[in-house]
Coordinates of C-alpha atoms and ligand atoms in Angstrom, one line a residue:
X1 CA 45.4 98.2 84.6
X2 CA 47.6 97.2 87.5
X3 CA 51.1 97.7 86.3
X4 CA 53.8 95.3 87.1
X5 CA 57.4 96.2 88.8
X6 CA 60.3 94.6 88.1
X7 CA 63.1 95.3 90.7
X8 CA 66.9 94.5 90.0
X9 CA 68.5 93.4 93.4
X10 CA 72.5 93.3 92.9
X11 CA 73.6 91.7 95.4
X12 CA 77.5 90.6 96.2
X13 CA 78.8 89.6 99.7
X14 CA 76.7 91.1 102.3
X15 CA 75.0 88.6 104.5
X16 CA 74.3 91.0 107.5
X17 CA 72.1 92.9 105.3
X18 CA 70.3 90.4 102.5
X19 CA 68.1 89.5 105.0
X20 CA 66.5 92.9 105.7
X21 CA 67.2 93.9 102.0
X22 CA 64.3 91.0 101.0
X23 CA 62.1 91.2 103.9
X24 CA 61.6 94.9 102.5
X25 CA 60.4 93.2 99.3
X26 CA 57.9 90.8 101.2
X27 CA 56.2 93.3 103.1
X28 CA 55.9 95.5 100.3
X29 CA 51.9 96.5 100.3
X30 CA 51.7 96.4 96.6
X31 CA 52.3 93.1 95.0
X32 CA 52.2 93.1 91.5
X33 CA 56.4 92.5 91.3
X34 CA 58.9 90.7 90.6
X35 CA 62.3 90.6 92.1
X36 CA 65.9 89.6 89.8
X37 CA 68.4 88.9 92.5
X38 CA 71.4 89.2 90.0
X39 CA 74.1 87.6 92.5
X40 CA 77.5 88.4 91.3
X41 CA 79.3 85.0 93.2
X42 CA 79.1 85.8 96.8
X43 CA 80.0 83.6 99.6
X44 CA 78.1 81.0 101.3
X45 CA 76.7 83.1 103.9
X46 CA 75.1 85.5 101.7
X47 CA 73.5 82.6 98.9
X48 CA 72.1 80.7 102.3
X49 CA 70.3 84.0 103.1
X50 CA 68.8 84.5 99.9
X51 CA 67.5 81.1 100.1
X52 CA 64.6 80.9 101.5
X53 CA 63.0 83.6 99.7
X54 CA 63.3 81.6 96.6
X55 CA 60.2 79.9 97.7
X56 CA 58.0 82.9 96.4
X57 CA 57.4 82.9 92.8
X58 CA 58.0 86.5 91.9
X59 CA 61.7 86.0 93.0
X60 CA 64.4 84.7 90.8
X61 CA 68.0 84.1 91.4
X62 CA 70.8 84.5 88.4
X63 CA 73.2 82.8 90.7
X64 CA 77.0 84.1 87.9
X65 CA 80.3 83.2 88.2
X66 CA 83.1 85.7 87.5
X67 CA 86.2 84.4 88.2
X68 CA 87.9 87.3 90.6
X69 CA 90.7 88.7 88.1
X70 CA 87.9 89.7 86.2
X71 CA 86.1 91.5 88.8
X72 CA 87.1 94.9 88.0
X73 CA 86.9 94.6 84.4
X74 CA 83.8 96.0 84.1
X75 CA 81.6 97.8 86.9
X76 CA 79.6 94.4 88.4
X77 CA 76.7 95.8 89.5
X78 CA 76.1 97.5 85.8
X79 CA 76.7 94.5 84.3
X80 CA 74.6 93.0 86.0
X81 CA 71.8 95.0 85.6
X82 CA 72.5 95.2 81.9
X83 CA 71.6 91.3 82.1
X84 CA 68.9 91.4 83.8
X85 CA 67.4 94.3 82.1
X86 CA 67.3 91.8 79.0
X87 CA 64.7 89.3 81.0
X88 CA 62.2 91.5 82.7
X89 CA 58.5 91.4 82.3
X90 CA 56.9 94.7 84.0
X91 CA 56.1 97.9 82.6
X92 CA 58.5 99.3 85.4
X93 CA 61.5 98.9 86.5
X94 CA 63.7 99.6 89.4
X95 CA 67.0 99.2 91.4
X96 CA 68.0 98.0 94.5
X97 CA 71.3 96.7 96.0
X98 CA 72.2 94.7 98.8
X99 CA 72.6 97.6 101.6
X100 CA 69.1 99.3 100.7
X101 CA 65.7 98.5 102.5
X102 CA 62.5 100.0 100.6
X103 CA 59.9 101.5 102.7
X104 CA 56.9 98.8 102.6
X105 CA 55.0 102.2 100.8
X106 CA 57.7 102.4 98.3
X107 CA 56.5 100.5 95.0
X108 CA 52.9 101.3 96.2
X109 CA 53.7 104.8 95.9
X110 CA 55.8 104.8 93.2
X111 CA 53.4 103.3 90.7
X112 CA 50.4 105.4 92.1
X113 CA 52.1 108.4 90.3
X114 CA 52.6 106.1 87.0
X115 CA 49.1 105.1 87.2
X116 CA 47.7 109.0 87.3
X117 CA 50.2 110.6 85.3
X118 CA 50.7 108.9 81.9
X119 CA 53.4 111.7 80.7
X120 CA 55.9 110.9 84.0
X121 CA 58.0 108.5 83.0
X122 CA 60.7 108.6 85.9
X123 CA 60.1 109.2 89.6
X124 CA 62.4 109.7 92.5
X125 CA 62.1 109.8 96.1
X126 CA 64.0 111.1 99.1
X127 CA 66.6 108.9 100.5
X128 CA 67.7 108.6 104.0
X129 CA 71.8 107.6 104.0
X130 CA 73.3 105.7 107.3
X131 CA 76.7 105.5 107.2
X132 CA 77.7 102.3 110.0
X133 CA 81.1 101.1 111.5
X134 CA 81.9 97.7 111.3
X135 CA 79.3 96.4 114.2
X136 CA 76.5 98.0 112.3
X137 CA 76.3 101.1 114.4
X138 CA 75.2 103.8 112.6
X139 CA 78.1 106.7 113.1
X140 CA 75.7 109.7 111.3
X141 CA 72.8 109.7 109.1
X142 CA 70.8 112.4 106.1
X143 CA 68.4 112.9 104.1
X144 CA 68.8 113.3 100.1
X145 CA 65.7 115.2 99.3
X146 CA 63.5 115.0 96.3
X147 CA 61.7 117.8 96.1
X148 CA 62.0 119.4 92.8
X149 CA 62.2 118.3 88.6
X150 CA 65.9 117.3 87.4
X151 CA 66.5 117.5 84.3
X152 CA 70.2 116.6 85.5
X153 CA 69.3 114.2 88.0
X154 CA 73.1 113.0 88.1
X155 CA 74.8 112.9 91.2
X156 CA 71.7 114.2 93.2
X157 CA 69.9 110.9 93.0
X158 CA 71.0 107.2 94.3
X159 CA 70.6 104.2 92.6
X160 CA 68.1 102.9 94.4
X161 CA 65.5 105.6 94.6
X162 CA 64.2 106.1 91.6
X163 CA 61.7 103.8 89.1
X164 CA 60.9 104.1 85.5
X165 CA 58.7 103.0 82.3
X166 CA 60.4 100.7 80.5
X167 CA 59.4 102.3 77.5
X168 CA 62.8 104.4 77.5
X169 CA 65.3 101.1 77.4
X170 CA 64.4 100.7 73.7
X171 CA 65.7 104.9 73.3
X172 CA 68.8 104.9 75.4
X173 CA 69.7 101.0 73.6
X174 CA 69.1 103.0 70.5
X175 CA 71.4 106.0 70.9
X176 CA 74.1 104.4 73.2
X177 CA 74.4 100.6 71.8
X178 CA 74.0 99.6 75.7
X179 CA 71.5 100.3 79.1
X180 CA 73.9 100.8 81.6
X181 CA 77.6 102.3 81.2
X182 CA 80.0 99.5 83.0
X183 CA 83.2 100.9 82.2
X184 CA 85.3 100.6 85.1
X185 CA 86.3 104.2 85.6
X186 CA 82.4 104.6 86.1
X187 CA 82.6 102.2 89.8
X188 CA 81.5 104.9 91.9
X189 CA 78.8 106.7 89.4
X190 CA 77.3 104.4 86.7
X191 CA 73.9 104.9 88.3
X192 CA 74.6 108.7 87.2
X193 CA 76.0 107.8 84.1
X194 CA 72.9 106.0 83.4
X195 CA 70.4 109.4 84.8
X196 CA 72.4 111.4 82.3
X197 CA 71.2 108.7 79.3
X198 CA 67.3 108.6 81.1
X199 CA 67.3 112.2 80.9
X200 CA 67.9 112.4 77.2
X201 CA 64.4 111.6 76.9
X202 CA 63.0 112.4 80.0
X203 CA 62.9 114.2 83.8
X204 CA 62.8 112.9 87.0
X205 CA 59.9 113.8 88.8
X206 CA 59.7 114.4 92.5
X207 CA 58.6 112.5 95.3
X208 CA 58.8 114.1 98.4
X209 CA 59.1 111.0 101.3
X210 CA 61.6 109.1 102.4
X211 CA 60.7 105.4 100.8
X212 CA 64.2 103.9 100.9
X213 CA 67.3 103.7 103.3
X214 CA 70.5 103.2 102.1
X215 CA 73.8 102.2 104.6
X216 CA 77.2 102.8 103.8
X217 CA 79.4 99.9 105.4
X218 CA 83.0 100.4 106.5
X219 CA 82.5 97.2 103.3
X220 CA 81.4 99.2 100.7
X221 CA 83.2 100.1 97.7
X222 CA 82.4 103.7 98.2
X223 CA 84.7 103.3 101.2
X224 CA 87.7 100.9 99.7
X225 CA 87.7 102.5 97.0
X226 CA 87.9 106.1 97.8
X227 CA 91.0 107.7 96.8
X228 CA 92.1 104.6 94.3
X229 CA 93.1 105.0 91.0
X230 CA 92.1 102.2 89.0
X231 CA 95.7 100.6 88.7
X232 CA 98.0 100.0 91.6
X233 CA 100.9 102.3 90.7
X234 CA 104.3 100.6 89.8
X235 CA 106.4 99.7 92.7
X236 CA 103.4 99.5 95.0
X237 CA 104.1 97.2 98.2
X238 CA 101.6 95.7 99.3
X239 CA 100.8 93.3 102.2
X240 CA 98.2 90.4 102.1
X241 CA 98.0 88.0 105.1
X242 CA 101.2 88.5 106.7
X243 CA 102.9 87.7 103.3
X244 CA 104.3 91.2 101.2
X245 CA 103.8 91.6 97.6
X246 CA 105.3 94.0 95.1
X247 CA 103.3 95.3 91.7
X248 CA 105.8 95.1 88.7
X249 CA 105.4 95.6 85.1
X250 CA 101.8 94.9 86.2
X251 CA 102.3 91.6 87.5
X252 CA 102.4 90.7 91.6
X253 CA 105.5 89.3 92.7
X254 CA 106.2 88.1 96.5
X255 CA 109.2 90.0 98.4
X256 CA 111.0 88.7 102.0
X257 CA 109.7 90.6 104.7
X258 CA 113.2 92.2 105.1
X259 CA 112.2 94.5 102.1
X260 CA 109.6 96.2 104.3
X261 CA 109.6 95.7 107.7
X262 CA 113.9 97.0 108.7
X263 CA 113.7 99.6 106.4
X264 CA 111.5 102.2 105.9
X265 CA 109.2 101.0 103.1
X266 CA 105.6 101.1 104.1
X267 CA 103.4 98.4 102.4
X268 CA 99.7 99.6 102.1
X269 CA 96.8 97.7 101.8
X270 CA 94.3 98.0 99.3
X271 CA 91.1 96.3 98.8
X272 CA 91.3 92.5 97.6
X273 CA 89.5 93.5 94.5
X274 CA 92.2 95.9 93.4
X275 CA 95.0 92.8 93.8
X276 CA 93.0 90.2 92.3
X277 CA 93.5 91.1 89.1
X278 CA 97.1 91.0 89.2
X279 CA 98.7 87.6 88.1
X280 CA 101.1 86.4 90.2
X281 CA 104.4 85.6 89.3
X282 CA 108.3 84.8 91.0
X283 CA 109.5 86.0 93.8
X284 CA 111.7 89.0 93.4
X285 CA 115.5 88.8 95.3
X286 CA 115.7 92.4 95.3
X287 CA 112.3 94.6 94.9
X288 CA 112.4 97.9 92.1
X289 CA 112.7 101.2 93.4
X290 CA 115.1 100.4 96.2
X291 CA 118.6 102.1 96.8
X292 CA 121.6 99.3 97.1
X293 CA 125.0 99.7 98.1
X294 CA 127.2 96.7 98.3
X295 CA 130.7 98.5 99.2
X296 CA 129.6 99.8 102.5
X297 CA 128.3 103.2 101.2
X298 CA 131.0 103.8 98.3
X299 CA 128.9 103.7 95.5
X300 CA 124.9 103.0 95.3
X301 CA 123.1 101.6 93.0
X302 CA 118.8 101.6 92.1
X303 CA 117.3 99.3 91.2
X304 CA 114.4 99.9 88.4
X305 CA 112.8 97.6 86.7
X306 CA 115.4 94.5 87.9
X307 CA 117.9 96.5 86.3
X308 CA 120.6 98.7 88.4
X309 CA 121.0 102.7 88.1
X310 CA 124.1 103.9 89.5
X311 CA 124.2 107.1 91.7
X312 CA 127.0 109.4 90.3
X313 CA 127.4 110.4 93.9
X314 CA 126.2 110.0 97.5
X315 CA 125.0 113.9 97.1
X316 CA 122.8 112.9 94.2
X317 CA 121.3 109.6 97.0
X318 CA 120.3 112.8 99.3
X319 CA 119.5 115.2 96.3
X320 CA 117.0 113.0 95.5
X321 CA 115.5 112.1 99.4
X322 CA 116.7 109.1 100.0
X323 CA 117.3 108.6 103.6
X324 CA 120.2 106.4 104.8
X325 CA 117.3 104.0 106.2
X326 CA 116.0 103.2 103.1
X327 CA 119.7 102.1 101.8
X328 CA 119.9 98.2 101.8
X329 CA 123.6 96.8 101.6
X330 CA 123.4 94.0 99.2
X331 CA 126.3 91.0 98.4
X332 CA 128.4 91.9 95.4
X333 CA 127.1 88.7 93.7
X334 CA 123.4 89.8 94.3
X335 CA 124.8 93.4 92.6
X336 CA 126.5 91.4 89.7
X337 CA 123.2 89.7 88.5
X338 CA 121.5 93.2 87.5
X339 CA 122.7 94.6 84.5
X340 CA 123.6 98.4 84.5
X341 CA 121.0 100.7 83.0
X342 CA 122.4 103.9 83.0
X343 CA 123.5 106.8 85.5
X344 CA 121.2 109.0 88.3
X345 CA 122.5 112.6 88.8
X346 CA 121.0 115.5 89.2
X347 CA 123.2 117.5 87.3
X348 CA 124.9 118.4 84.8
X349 CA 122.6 116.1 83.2
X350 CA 119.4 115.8 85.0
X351 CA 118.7 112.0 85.0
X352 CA 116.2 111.5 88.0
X353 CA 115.1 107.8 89.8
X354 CA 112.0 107.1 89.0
X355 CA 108.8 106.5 91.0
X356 CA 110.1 110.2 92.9
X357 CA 107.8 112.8 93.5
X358 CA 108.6 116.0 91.8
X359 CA 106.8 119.7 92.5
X360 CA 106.4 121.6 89.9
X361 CA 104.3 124.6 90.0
X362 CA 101.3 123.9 92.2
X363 CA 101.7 120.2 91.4
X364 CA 103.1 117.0 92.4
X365 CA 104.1 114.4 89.9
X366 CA 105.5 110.8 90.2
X367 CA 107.9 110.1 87.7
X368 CA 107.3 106.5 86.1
X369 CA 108.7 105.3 83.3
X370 CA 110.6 108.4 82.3
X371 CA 107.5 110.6 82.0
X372 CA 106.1 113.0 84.6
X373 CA 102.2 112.1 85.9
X374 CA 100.7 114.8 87.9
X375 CA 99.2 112.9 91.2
X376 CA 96.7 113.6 93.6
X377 CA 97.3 114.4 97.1
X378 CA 94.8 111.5 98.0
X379 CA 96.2 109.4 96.2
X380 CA 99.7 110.4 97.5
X381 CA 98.5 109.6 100.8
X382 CA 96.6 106.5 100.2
X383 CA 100.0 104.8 98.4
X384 CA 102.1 106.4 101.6
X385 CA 104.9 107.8 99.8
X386 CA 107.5 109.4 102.6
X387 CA 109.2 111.7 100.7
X388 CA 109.4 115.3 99.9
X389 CA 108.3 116.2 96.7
X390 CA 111.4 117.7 95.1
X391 CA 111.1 121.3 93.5
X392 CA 111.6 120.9 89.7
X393 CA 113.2 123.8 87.8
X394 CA 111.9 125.0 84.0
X395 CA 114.2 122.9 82.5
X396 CA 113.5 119.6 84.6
X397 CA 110.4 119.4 84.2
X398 CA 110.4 120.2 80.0
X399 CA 112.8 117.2 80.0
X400 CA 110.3 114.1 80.0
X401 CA 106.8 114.1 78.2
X402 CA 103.6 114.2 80.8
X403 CA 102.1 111.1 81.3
X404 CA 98.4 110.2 82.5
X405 CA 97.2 111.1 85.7
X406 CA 97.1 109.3 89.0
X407 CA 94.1 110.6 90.1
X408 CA 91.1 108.1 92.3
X409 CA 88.6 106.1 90.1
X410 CA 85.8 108.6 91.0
X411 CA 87.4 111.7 89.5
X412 CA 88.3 110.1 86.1
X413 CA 84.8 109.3 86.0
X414 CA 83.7 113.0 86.8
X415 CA 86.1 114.2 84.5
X416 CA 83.7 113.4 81.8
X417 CA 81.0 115.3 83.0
X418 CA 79.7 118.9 83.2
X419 CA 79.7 119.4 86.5
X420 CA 78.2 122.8 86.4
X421 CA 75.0 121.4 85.1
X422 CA 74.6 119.7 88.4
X423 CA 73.7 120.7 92.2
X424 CA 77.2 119.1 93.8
X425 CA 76.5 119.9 97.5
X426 CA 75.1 116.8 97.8
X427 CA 77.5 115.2 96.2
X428 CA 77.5 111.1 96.4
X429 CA 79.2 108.2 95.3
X430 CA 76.8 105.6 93.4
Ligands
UDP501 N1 78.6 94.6 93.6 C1 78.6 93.5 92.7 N2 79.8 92.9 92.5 C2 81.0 93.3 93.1 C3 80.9 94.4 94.0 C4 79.7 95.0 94.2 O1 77.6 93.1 92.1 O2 82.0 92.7 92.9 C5 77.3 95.2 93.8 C6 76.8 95.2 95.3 O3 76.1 94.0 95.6 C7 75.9 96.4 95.4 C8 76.5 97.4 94.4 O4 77.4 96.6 93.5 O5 74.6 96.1 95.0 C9 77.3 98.5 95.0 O6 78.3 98.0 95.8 P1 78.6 98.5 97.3 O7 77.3 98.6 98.1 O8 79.7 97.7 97.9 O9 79.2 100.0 97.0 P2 78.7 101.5 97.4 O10 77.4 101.4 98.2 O11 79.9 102.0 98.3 O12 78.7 102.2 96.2
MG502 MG1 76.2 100.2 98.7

């Protein structure tokens, strides 16, 4: 019986690499396989690469469309797999994306253990990771071992080292309603997500050789996206070809230069991904979060949601860190087209601004929306906040209701496992 292979190529802008990706298909020493190149709308480059592979009848190309504010609905690659898992025609199946060559040995290998063990039903093998700078040098390099059985293989074992009977898809369908997990909190660990469901039912059994070699591109989501939370937090400036943006109520709204560059507001940039999925809508005269003052210093004024907060007093502007080069002086018409929503003091009663950082206890928080959301220091550094955090007392901080983390997309995702059930030194992102 010679078993067939199907492999599931995800593939999504990376035309330096798709070459090499396929070649370590063709020179593969077994042959019995076939190849789904689910290609999630990449650019020309890329779909001119994958080309002239088409000629060889074991390959097939899902060429889908998503239309980029849907992007980070869902994790791409899982969806993707999810759909091609429902088309496949070999007795085993295994992953690859578009920054992984297999060792020409790899499927051979692979399906030899099948072959002579009928109760193995996954196997993995080690994995040498090359992390690259933007010219393709590599910068460092290790090996992910695989030398003994996992029962928990999560987080020890990368997507694309590992093949299994297809005789467990009908199980995990079964019990979870779906293959693959592509929730969008799962971005940087759906392959684990999915290990945890293969191990319900079975354990992944060692193969101790390097067969595939995965790089890590200054490209790669594991890199843009480290240290993100899955939204863009409210007020967020951010800059995209020369032009400046602000993220308000959710929406993307363009702001004059001004707002950024005389002052000291620093606009970030964040992966495209991230901004595609916000609509955009009018340009804003005045951006939120921003301290006013339209008397010369007399009396200021911020403003929150287009609306306008007036500072009790100047000592309440320091109290709260503002720095006199963050204060914009404004026109008393542009002042007169916000309506007043309430005062900002820090005491007698405390009424902070929001989008401040607070400390409390160990913690930081942003304040948003009248709630307090404890926030990572990543992420604090990532959205380049310049302020101090200010020191909360009891009563402060009991006076507004805790909101949801800010925490990066990867450790919302971890959140939801066990983590003690797993070896974390060598901890990896998808
Ligand atoms: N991918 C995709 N659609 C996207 C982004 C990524 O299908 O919008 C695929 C990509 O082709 C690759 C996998 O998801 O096969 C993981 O992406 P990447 O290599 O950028 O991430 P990392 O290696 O850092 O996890
Ligand atoms: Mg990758």
């Amino acid at each position: 019986m010679i078993m067939k292979v199907s492999v599931i190529l995800t593939s999504y802008n990376k035309p330096d690499f798709i070459d090499r990706v396929l070649k370590s298909m063709m020179e593969q020493t077994y042959s019995n396989w076939e190849l789904l190149i689910m290609d999630d709308s990449s650019d020309e480059d890329t779909i001119q690469k994958i080309q002239p592979y088409l000629d060889d009848e074991r390959i097939h190309l899902y060429a889908h469309k998503v239309h980029p504010a849907k992007r980070l609905l869902t994790v791409r690659y899982a969806t993707l797999i999810n759909e091609a898992l429902t088309s496949i025609t070999g007795e085993l199946i295994c992953y690859l994306t578009d920054d992984t060559l297999y060792h020409q040995d790899r499927l051979q290998k692979m399906v030899d253990v099948f072959q002579s063990n009928p109760h193995i039903d996954i196997v993995y093998s080690s994995q040498r990771v090359v992390h690259v700078d933007k010219h393709l040098v590599e910068t460092m390099s290790f090996v992910r071992e695989a030398n003994q059985i996992l029962e928990h293989a999560s987080f020890q074992v990368d997507h694309c080292s590992i093949m299994h009977r297809r005789r467990l898809l009908p199980l995990i369908y079964e019990k979870y309603g779906q293959y693959w997990d592509d929730e969008p909190k799962h971005w940087h660990h759906a392959d684990s997500v999915f290990w945890m469901r293969l191990n319900d039912f079975a354990a992944f059994y060692p193969l101790n050789e390097v067969l595939d070699m995965t790089y890590k591109t200054p490209h790669s989501f594991h890199h843009l996206f480290s240290s993100m939370p899955y939204d863009l937090i409210d007020g967020t400036v951010i800059e995209k070809d020369g032009e400046y943006y602000q993220i308000a109520g959710g929406k993307l709204h363009e702001i004059e230069k001004c707002w950024v560059n005389e002052k000291n507001r620093r606009a970030i940039r964040v992966p495209s991904l991230c901004a595609m999925k916000y609509e955009k809508k009018d340009r804003l005269e005045v951006p939120n979060y921003t301290v006013v003052t339209a008397d010369h210093g007399n009396t200021f004024f911020y403003i929150e949601d287009q609306k306008k907060r007036r500072f009790v007093s100047k000592r309440d502007v320091q109290y709260f860190q503002f720095r006199p080069k963050e204060i914009y002086t404004i026109s008393n018409e542009q002042l007169q087209m916000f309506e007043e929503s309430g005062l900002i003091q820090a005491s007698p009663v405390f009424s902070p601004p929001n989008r401040r950082l607070f400390k409390w206890k160990q913690d930081v928080y942003l304040l948003m929306h009248h709630t307090f959301c404890r926030i990572d220091p990543e992420v604090v550094k990532r959205f380049a906040f310049y302020h101090q955090p200010i020191k909360l007392y009891p009563s402060q901080f009991t006076l507004f209701q805790e909101g949801k983390p800010i925490i990066p997309l990867y450790m919302e995702s971890l959140q939801e496992f066990d983590m003690s059930l797993y070896n974390t030194s060598g901890r990896k992102h998808s």
